[in-house]
Short mmCIF file of C-alpha atoms in Angstrom, two decimals:
data_model
loop_
_atom_site.label_atom_id
_atom_site.label_comp_id
_atom_site.label_asym_id
_atom_site.label_seq_id
_atom_site.Cartn_x
_atom_site.Cartn_y
_atom_site.Cartn_z
CA UNK A 19 -0.33 -0.09 0.15
CA UNK A 20 1.36 3.48 -0.73
CA UNK A 21 1.85 6.07 2.09
CA UNK A 22 2.29 9.68 2.05
CA UNK A 23 3.09 11.28 4.96
CA UNK A 24 1.84 14.69 5.98
CA UNK A 25 5.10 15.89 6.45
CA UNK A 26 5.79 15.20 2.81
CA UNK A 27 3.01 18.51 2.59
CA UNK A 28 5.50 21.20 5.40
CA UNK A 29 8.49 19.79 3.76
CA UNK A 30 8.28 20.49 -0.17
CA UNK A 31 10.35 23.76 -1.21
CA UNK A 32 13.52 22.45 -0.31
CA UNK A 33 14.59 21.95 -3.56
CA UNK A 34 13.70 25.56 -4.67
CA UNK A 35 16.39 26.83 -1.74
CA UNK A 36 19.20 28.87 -3.38
CA UNK A 37 21.65 25.72 -3.73
CA UNK A 38 25.04 27.61 -3.14
CA UNK A 39 27.98 26.53 -5.86
CA UNK A 40 29.52 23.05 -4.18
CA UNK A 41 31.97 21.96 -5.05
CA UNK A 42 32.74 18.21 -5.38
CA UNK A 43 34.84 16.81 -2.57
CA UNK A 44 35.47 14.21 -0.57
CA UNK A 45 33.79 13.04 2.85
CA UNK A 46 32.25 16.93 4.88
CA UNK A 47 31.21 15.99 8.55
CA UNK A 48 31.81 17.99 11.37
CA UNK A 49 30.89 14.73 13.49
CA UNK A 50 33.52 15.22 15.89
CA UNK A 51 36.03 11.59 16.66
CA UNK A 52 33.61 9.64 14.78
CA UNK A 53 34.58 6.71 17.04
CA UNK A 54 31.17 5.14 17.91
CA UNK A 55 30.63 7.21 21.28
CA UNK A 56 28.36 10.12 20.27
CA UNK A 57 25.01 8.41 19.86
CA UNK A 58 23.14 11.31 19.09
CA UNK A 59 24.52 12.50 15.95
CA UNK A 60 22.10 14.07 13.01
CA UNK A 61 21.00 13.64 9.51
CA UNK A 62 23.67 11.24 7.21
CA UNK A 63 23.34 12.09 3.86
CA UNK A 64 25.57 9.17 0.73
CA UNK A 65 25.42 11.00 -2.37
CA UNK A 66 24.55 8.81 -6.52
CA UNK A 67 27.47 8.94 -8.75
CA UNK A 68 28.06 12.36 -9.64
CA UNK A 69 28.27 13.41 -6.88
CA UNK A 70 27.95 16.80 -5.01
CA UNK A 71 28.24 19.81 -7.26
CA UNK A 72 26.37 17.74 -9.63
CA UNK A 73 23.25 21.07 -9.64
CA UNK A 74 20.83 18.41 -9.73
CA UNK A 75 19.82 15.44 -7.63
CA UNK A 76 22.60 15.28 -4.79
CA UNK A 77 22.88 18.79 -4.43
CA UNK A 78 19.30 18.52 -3.68
CA UNK A 79 19.84 16.70 -1.16
CA UNK A 80 22.06 18.47 0.15
CA UNK A 81 19.68 21.53 0.43
CA UNK A 82 17.41 19.46 2.38
CA UNK A 83 20.27 18.05 4.59
CA UNK A 84 21.61 22.31 5.14
CA UNK A 85 18.12 22.77 6.18
CA UNK A 86 18.12 20.03 8.59
CA UNK A 87 21.45 21.41 10.41
CA UNK A 88 20.63 24.53 10.41
CA UNK A 89 17.08 24.06 12.02
CA UNK A 90 17.66 21.22 14.20
CA UNK A 91 21.69 22.15 15.13
CA UNK A 92 22.52 19.15 14.70
CA UNK A 93 25.68 17.20 13.33
CA UNK A 94 25.31 15.42 9.76
CA UNK A 95 28.26 14.04 7.77
CA UNK A 96 27.80 14.14 3.16
CA UNK A 97 29.80 11.83 1.89
CA UNK A 98 30.81 11.17 -1.63
CA UNK A 99 31.18 8.26 -3.84
CA UNK A 100 34.03 6.40 -5.09
CA UNK A 101 35.40 6.17 -8.98
CA UNK A 102 33.98 1.95 -9.88
CA UNK A 103 32.63 1.68 -6.05
CA UNK A 104 30.31 -1.88 -5.44
CA UNK A 105 27.54 -2.28 -3.73
CA UNK A 106 29.95 -3.95 -0.44
CA UNK A 107 31.25 -0.57 -0.73
CA UNK A 108 27.81 1.19 -0.18
CA UNK A 109 27.77 -1.28 2.13
CA UNK A 110 30.88 -0.54 4.10
CA UNK A 111 29.81 3.34 3.37
CA UNK A 112 25.95 3.02 5.00
CA UNK A 113 27.38 0.68 7.97
CA UNK A 114 29.99 3.16 9.54
CA UNK A 115 27.92 6.36 9.10
CA UNK A 116 25.36 3.80 11.60
CA UNK A 117 27.98 2.80 13.93
CA UNK A 118 29.20 6.28 14.34
CA UNK A 119 25.45 7.50 14.97
CA UNK A 120 24.19 8.73 12.45
CA UNK A 121 20.21 9.11 12.39
CA UNK A 122 18.43 8.83 9.53
CA UNK A 123 21.50 7.80 7.16
CA UNK A 124 20.13 7.85 3.72
CA UNK A 125 21.18 6.91 0.62
CA UNK A 126 20.57 9.37 -2.71
CA UNK A 127 19.91 7.52 -5.74
CA UNK A 128 18.46 3.54 -6.67
CA UNK A 129 22.06 2.20 -5.96
CA UNK A 130 21.89 1.89 -2.23
CA UNK A 131 18.90 -0.89 -3.05
CA UNK A 132 20.94 -3.89 -2.52
CA UNK A 133 23.20 -2.29 0.02
CA UNK A 134 20.51 -0.16 1.47
CA UNK A 135 18.77 -3.78 1.93
CA UNK A 136 21.31 -5.88 3.24
CA UNK A 137 23.04 -3.14 6.00
CA UNK A 138 18.96 -1.63 7.68
CA UNK A 139 17.97 -5.12 9.30
CA UNK A 140 22.25 -5.06 11.24
CA UNK A 141 20.82 -1.10 12.69
CA UNK A 142 17.18 -1.66 13.81
CA UNK A 143 17.25 1.39 16.16
CA UNK A 144 18.50 3.46 12.99
CA UNK A 145 16.34 4.88 10.26
CA UNK A 146 18.04 4.55 6.92
CA UNK A 147 16.05 6.20 4.09
CA UNK A 148 16.85 6.02 0.15
CA UNK A 149 16.10 8.32 -2.13
CA UNK A 150 14.16 6.49 -5.88
CA UNK A 151 14.09 3.21 -5.04
CA UNK A 152 11.44 0.95 -3.29
CA UNK A 153 13.12 -1.35 0.02
CA UNK A 154 11.28 -2.94 1.64
CA UNK A 155 12.32 -3.68 5.77
CA UNK A 156 10.51 -1.84 9.41
CA UNK A 157 13.63 1.51 10.26
CA UNK A 158 13.05 2.36 6.07
CA UNK A 159 11.43 5.57 4.64
CA UNK A 160 11.88 4.37 0.34
CA UNK A 161 11.80 7.70 -0.85
CA UNK A 162 10.08 8.42 -4.44
CA UNK A 163 8.38 10.90 -6.57
CA UNK A 164 6.16 11.31 -9.02
CA UNK A 165 8.49 12.18 -12.04
CA UNK A 166 6.26 10.98 -14.21
CA UNK A 167 3.88 13.87 -13.47
CA UNK A 168 6.60 16.72 -13.58
CA UNK A 169 8.30 15.46 -17.10
CA UNK A 170 4.42 15.83 -18.45
CA UNK A 171 4.91 19.37 -17.96
CA UNK A 172 8.38 19.88 -19.27
CA UNK A 173 6.86 18.19 -21.97
CA UNK A 174 3.57 21.16 -22.53
CA UNK A 175 6.29 23.99 -21.65
CA UNK A 176 8.43 22.12 -24.34
CA UNK A 177 5.75 21.58 -26.91
CA UNK A 178 4.23 25.70 -26.80
CA UNK A 179 7.79 26.72 -27.17
CA UNK A 180 8.81 24.98 -30.62
CA UNK A 181 9.35 27.15 -33.25
CA UNK A 182 10.29 24.03 -35.31
CA UNK A 183 7.62 21.95 -33.88
CA UNK A 184 10.70 19.24 -32.62
CA UNK A 185 11.87 18.47 -29.36
CA UNK A 186 14.62 16.12 -27.82
CA UNK A 187 14.62 14.28 -24.83
CA UNK A 188 18.26 12.60 -23.15
CA UNK A 189 18.23 10.66 -20.68
CA UNK A 190 21.44 9.52 -18.34
CA UNK A 191 21.35 6.25 -18.41
CA UNK A 192 18.89 3.48 -20.23
CA UNK A 193 16.75 2.44 -16.64
CA UNK A 194 12.94 2.11 -15.39
CA UNK A 195 13.42 5.17 -13.71
CA UNK A 196 14.69 7.41 -16.72
CA UNK A 197 11.78 6.43 -18.46
CA UNK A 198 9.60 8.11 -15.98
CA UNK A 199 11.60 10.68 -17.44
CA UNK A 200 11.17 10.16 -20.70
CA UNK A 201 7.01 8.75 -20.58
CA UNK A 202 5.69 11.30 -19.31
CA UNK A 203 7.51 14.55 -21.11
CA UNK A 204 6.93 12.20 -23.91
CA UNK A 205 2.85 12.38 -23.13
CA UNK A 206 2.59 15.94 -22.70
CA UNK A 207 4.16 16.64 -25.91
CA UNK A 208 2.36 14.58 -27.76
CA UNK A 209 -1.30 15.41 -25.44
CA UNK A 210 -0.53 18.94 -26.48
CA UNK A 211 0.69 19.50 -29.97
CA UNK A 212 -2.24 16.68 -30.90
CA UNK A 213 0.84 14.54 -31.98
CA UNK A 214 2.18 16.99 -33.91
CA UNK A 215 5.54 17.86 -32.44
CA UNK A 216 8.43 15.52 -32.76
CA UNK A 217 10.32 13.67 -29.98
CA UNK A 218 13.80 12.82 -30.85
CA UNK A 219 15.56 10.93 -27.75
CA UNK A 220 18.79 9.14 -26.56
CA UNK A 221 20.24 7.54 -23.11
CA UNK A 222 23.49 8.51 -22.79
CA UNK A 223 24.87 5.39 -21.71
CA UNK A 224 23.66 1.32 -20.31
CA UNK A 225 24.78 1.36 -17.38
CA UNK A 226 25.47 4.29 -14.51
CA UNK A 227 29.00 2.45 -14.94
CA UNK A 228 29.45 4.20 -18.24
CA UNK A 229 29.07 7.86 -17.08
CA UNK A 230 25.90 8.41 -17.92
CA UNK A 231 24.75 10.56 -14.79
CA UNK A 232 28.57 12.18 -14.48
CA UNK A 233 29.74 13.16 -18.53
CA UNK A 234 28.75 17.32 -19.31
CA UNK A 235 30.66 15.71 -22.81
CA UNK A 236 28.27 13.10 -23.52
CA UNK A 237 25.67 15.19 -22.62
CA UNK A 238 26.80 17.71 -24.73
CA UNK A 239 27.12 15.41 -27.27
CA UNK A 240 23.94 14.38 -27.51
CA UNK A 241 22.55 17.73 -26.98
CA UNK A 242 24.20 18.59 -30.04
CA UNK A 243 22.99 16.58 -32.24
CA UNK A 244 19.65 16.25 -31.76
CA UNK A 245 19.95 20.03 -32.66
CA UNK A 246 21.47 19.65 -35.86
CA UNK A 247 17.98 17.91 -36.31
CA UNK A 248 16.04 20.78 -35.61
CA UNK A 249 15.59 20.17 -31.60
CA UNK A 250 14.63 23.88 -30.52
CA UNK A 251 13.64 22.43 -27.25
CA UNK A 252 15.85 19.68 -25.56
CA UNK A 253 14.67 17.84 -22.30
CA UNK A 254 17.52 16.15 -19.80
CA UNK A 255 17.33 13.55 -17.27
CA UNK A 256 20.51 13.30 -16.69
CA UNK A 257 22.18 14.39 -13.24
CA UNK A 258 25.96 15.81 -14.05
CA UNK A 259 26.03 14.82 -17.69
CA UNK A 260 22.82 17.40 -18.09
CA UNK A 261 25.02 20.08 -17.38
CA UNK A 262 26.90 19.25 -21.04
CA UNK A 263 23.42 19.67 -22.92
CA UNK A 264 22.41 22.95 -21.15
CA UNK A 265 25.21 24.38 -22.51
CA UNK A 266 24.87 22.94 -25.94
CA UNK A 267 21.58 23.95 -26.36
CA UNK A 268 22.70 27.64 -24.75
CA UNK A 269 25.30 27.53 -27.46
CA UNK A 270 22.78 26.91 -29.99
CA UNK A 271 19.84 29.78 -29.09
CA UNK A 272 17.65 27.26 -27.92
CA UNK A 273 15.86 26.27 -24.85
CA UNK A 274 17.17 23.38 -22.30
CA UNK A 275 14.36 22.35 -20.07
CA UNK A 276 16.03 21.63 -16.26
CA UNK A 277 16.46 18.54 -14.17
CA UNK A 278 15.26 18.49 -9.72
CA UNK A 279 16.59 21.79 -8.93
CA UNK A 280 16.14 24.54 -10.00
CA UNK A 281 18.86 25.33 -12.63
CA UNK A 282 17.86 28.48 -14.53
CA UNK A 283 19.06 30.25 -10.23
CA UNK A 284 22.47 27.80 -10.13
CA UNK A 285 24.91 29.71 -10.50
CA UNK A 286 27.55 27.46 -11.58
CA UNK A 287 24.88 27.37 -14.58
CA UNK A 288 24.64 31.21 -14.52
CA UNK A 289 26.40 31.69 -17.87
CA UNK A 290 23.81 29.31 -19.52
CA UNK A 291 20.84 30.70 -17.41
CA UNK A 292 18.45 32.82 -20.95
CA UNK A 293 17.61 29.74 -22.69
CA UNK A 294 17.15 27.12 -19.49
CA UNK A 295 13.41 28.19 -20.42
CA UNK A 296 12.37 25.95 -17.30
CA UNK A 297 13.00 23.08 -14.79
CA UNK A 298 10.69 19.29 -13.85
CA UNK A 299 11.20 20.02 -10.01
CA UNK A 300 11.66 16.40 -7.62
CA UNK A 301 11.95 17.63 -3.96
CA UNK A 302 14.60 15.92 -3.09
CA UNK A 303 15.84 17.95 -0.35
CA UNK A 304 12.16 18.18 0.95
CA UNK A 305 12.18 14.56 0.49
CA UNK A 306 15.40 13.95 3.23
CA UNK A 307 14.24 16.97 5.08
CA UNK A 308 10.92 15.26 5.67
CA UNK A 309 13.17 12.02 6.88
CA UNK A 310 15.17 13.65 10.02
CA UNK A 311 12.36 15.83 10.62
CA UNK A 312 10.39 12.64 11.05
CA UNK A 313 13.28 11.35 13.36
CA UNK A 314 13.91 14.60 15.22
CA UNK A 315 10.18 14.28 15.73
CA UNK A 316 9.77 10.22 17.57
CA UNK A 317 8.29 9.06 14.83
CA UNK A 318 10.14 8.54 12.17
CA UNK A 319 8.43 7.64 8.19
CA UNK A 320 8.66 4.03 7.42
CA UNK A 321 7.46 2.20 4.05
CA UNK A 322 6.70 4.06 0.68
CA UNK A 323 6.58 7.63 1.11
CA UNK A 324 5.22 9.21 -2.47
CA UNK A 325 5.76 12.59 -3.40
CA UNK A 326 3.67 13.64 -6.07
CA UNK A 327 2.08 16.93 -7.85
CA UNK A 328 -0.61 16.46 -4.74
CA UNK A 329 1.72 17.67 -2.30
CA UNK A 330 3.85 19.95 -4.29
CA UNK A 331 7.08 16.95 -4.25
CA UNK A 332 7.16 17.35 -7.97
CA UNK A 333 6.36 20.36 -10.33
CA UNK A 334 7.73 23.25 -12.75
CA UNK A 335 9.67 26.38 -12.17
CA UNK A 336 8.86 29.80 -14.04
CA UNK A 337 12.09 31.75 -12.63
CA UNK A 338 12.57 32.65 -16.31
CA UNK A 339 10.62 35.49 -17.82
CA UNK A 340 10.59 34.52 -21.10
CA UNK A 341 8.64 31.17 -19.40
CA UNK A 342 5.47 33.97 -18.96
CA UNK A 343 6.14 35.22 -22.40
CA UNK A 344 5.17 32.59 -24.43
CA UNK A 345 2.15 32.63 -25.45
CA UNK A 346 -0.39 30.15 -23.83
CA UNK A 347 3.00 28.12 -22.81
CA UNK A 348 1.80 29.39 -18.50
CA UNK A 349 -2.13 28.86 -19.23
CA UNK A 350 -1.24 25.01 -20.78
CA UNK A 351 0.23 23.63 -17.72
CA UNK A 352 -1.67 25.11 -15.26
CA UNK A 353 -4.96 23.42 -16.90
CA UNK A 354 -2.29 20.09 -17.17
CA UNK A 355 -1.85 20.67 -13.30
CA UNK A 356 -5.71 20.31 -13.04
CA UNK A 357 -5.82 17.41 -14.67
CA UNK A 358 -3.01 15.02 -12.96
CA UNK A 359 -4.14 16.58 -9.70
CA UNK A 360 -7.75 15.82 -10.49
CA UNK A 361 -7.35 12.89 -12.26
CA UNK A 362 -8.72 13.14 -15.78
CA UNK A 363 -5.12 12.99 -16.51
CA UNK A 364 -3.25 9.96 -16.35
CA UNK A 365 0.53 10.01 -17.00
CA UNK A 366 2.31 6.80 -18.35
CA UNK A 367 6.15 5.69 -17.32
CA UNK A 368 6.58 3.16 -19.70
#
């Protein structure tokens, strides 16, 4: 059974926090000696591929951590991934954080699924969280999102913005999670244009290990190929690789659509912001904060926590002034939102 905690309703909006420039680095922690003696430590997150500084998925998680740290005044840790790491490496990372006394411990990304399943049962007094995957366990909160709904809205925007009747989609890795982004986007484009707008789709790699979420050069090349085929709006769901998509779009003076965070507002992408039409928002930061708050309140979340349009867990940004200037775009997006939340529009996930 799907459960939606009321905490999701009060935690939304963290992903829209202004994300400070966060350079990729090693472990960041202010936890003291970490010898296991201090059992009152706060939130810890372990990053997905691409790490902190991706201006997207991982940075949104960090924004949630920072909000929890500021509000609750406790210690935190955020841990970078290592290149070519195994599930055993992830298990060791999660177990180490739990042993030190961090609570909750969150794995950012579906790749933590096997490790989370193995470790959570060994630390029953620690609340674990995983983003973008469902892991069974009495002390595990699975933080999942209706990415297809935000992507549908992105498709509506693309269909309204295109002048060539050709738009693009660049997915980081060819996996079911990213298929949800593509499916929603294509449906939004099709419903809005009546099938008159063509969608070009490309996945950068078959596996995450090949760099689909961490290679801006791959994203740039894919976007350039679609732009050569007349795509004048390109939506990317590719993590760090998406920065290359945005760069290519800006260079060609066509629109890009960002993902996860409001990429128009991000300092690292400021040179390209004029061409970031909108972003499909996914409140990873809000989910991270919601779990931290539940632990702080002594009522830790568990089970599947779904963040969708109804709780503002996903959405579409409007920061770029160009968004409001395109005829019919804003009204079409609002109508689509009402259709989805009211049940009139059923958004595909594949």
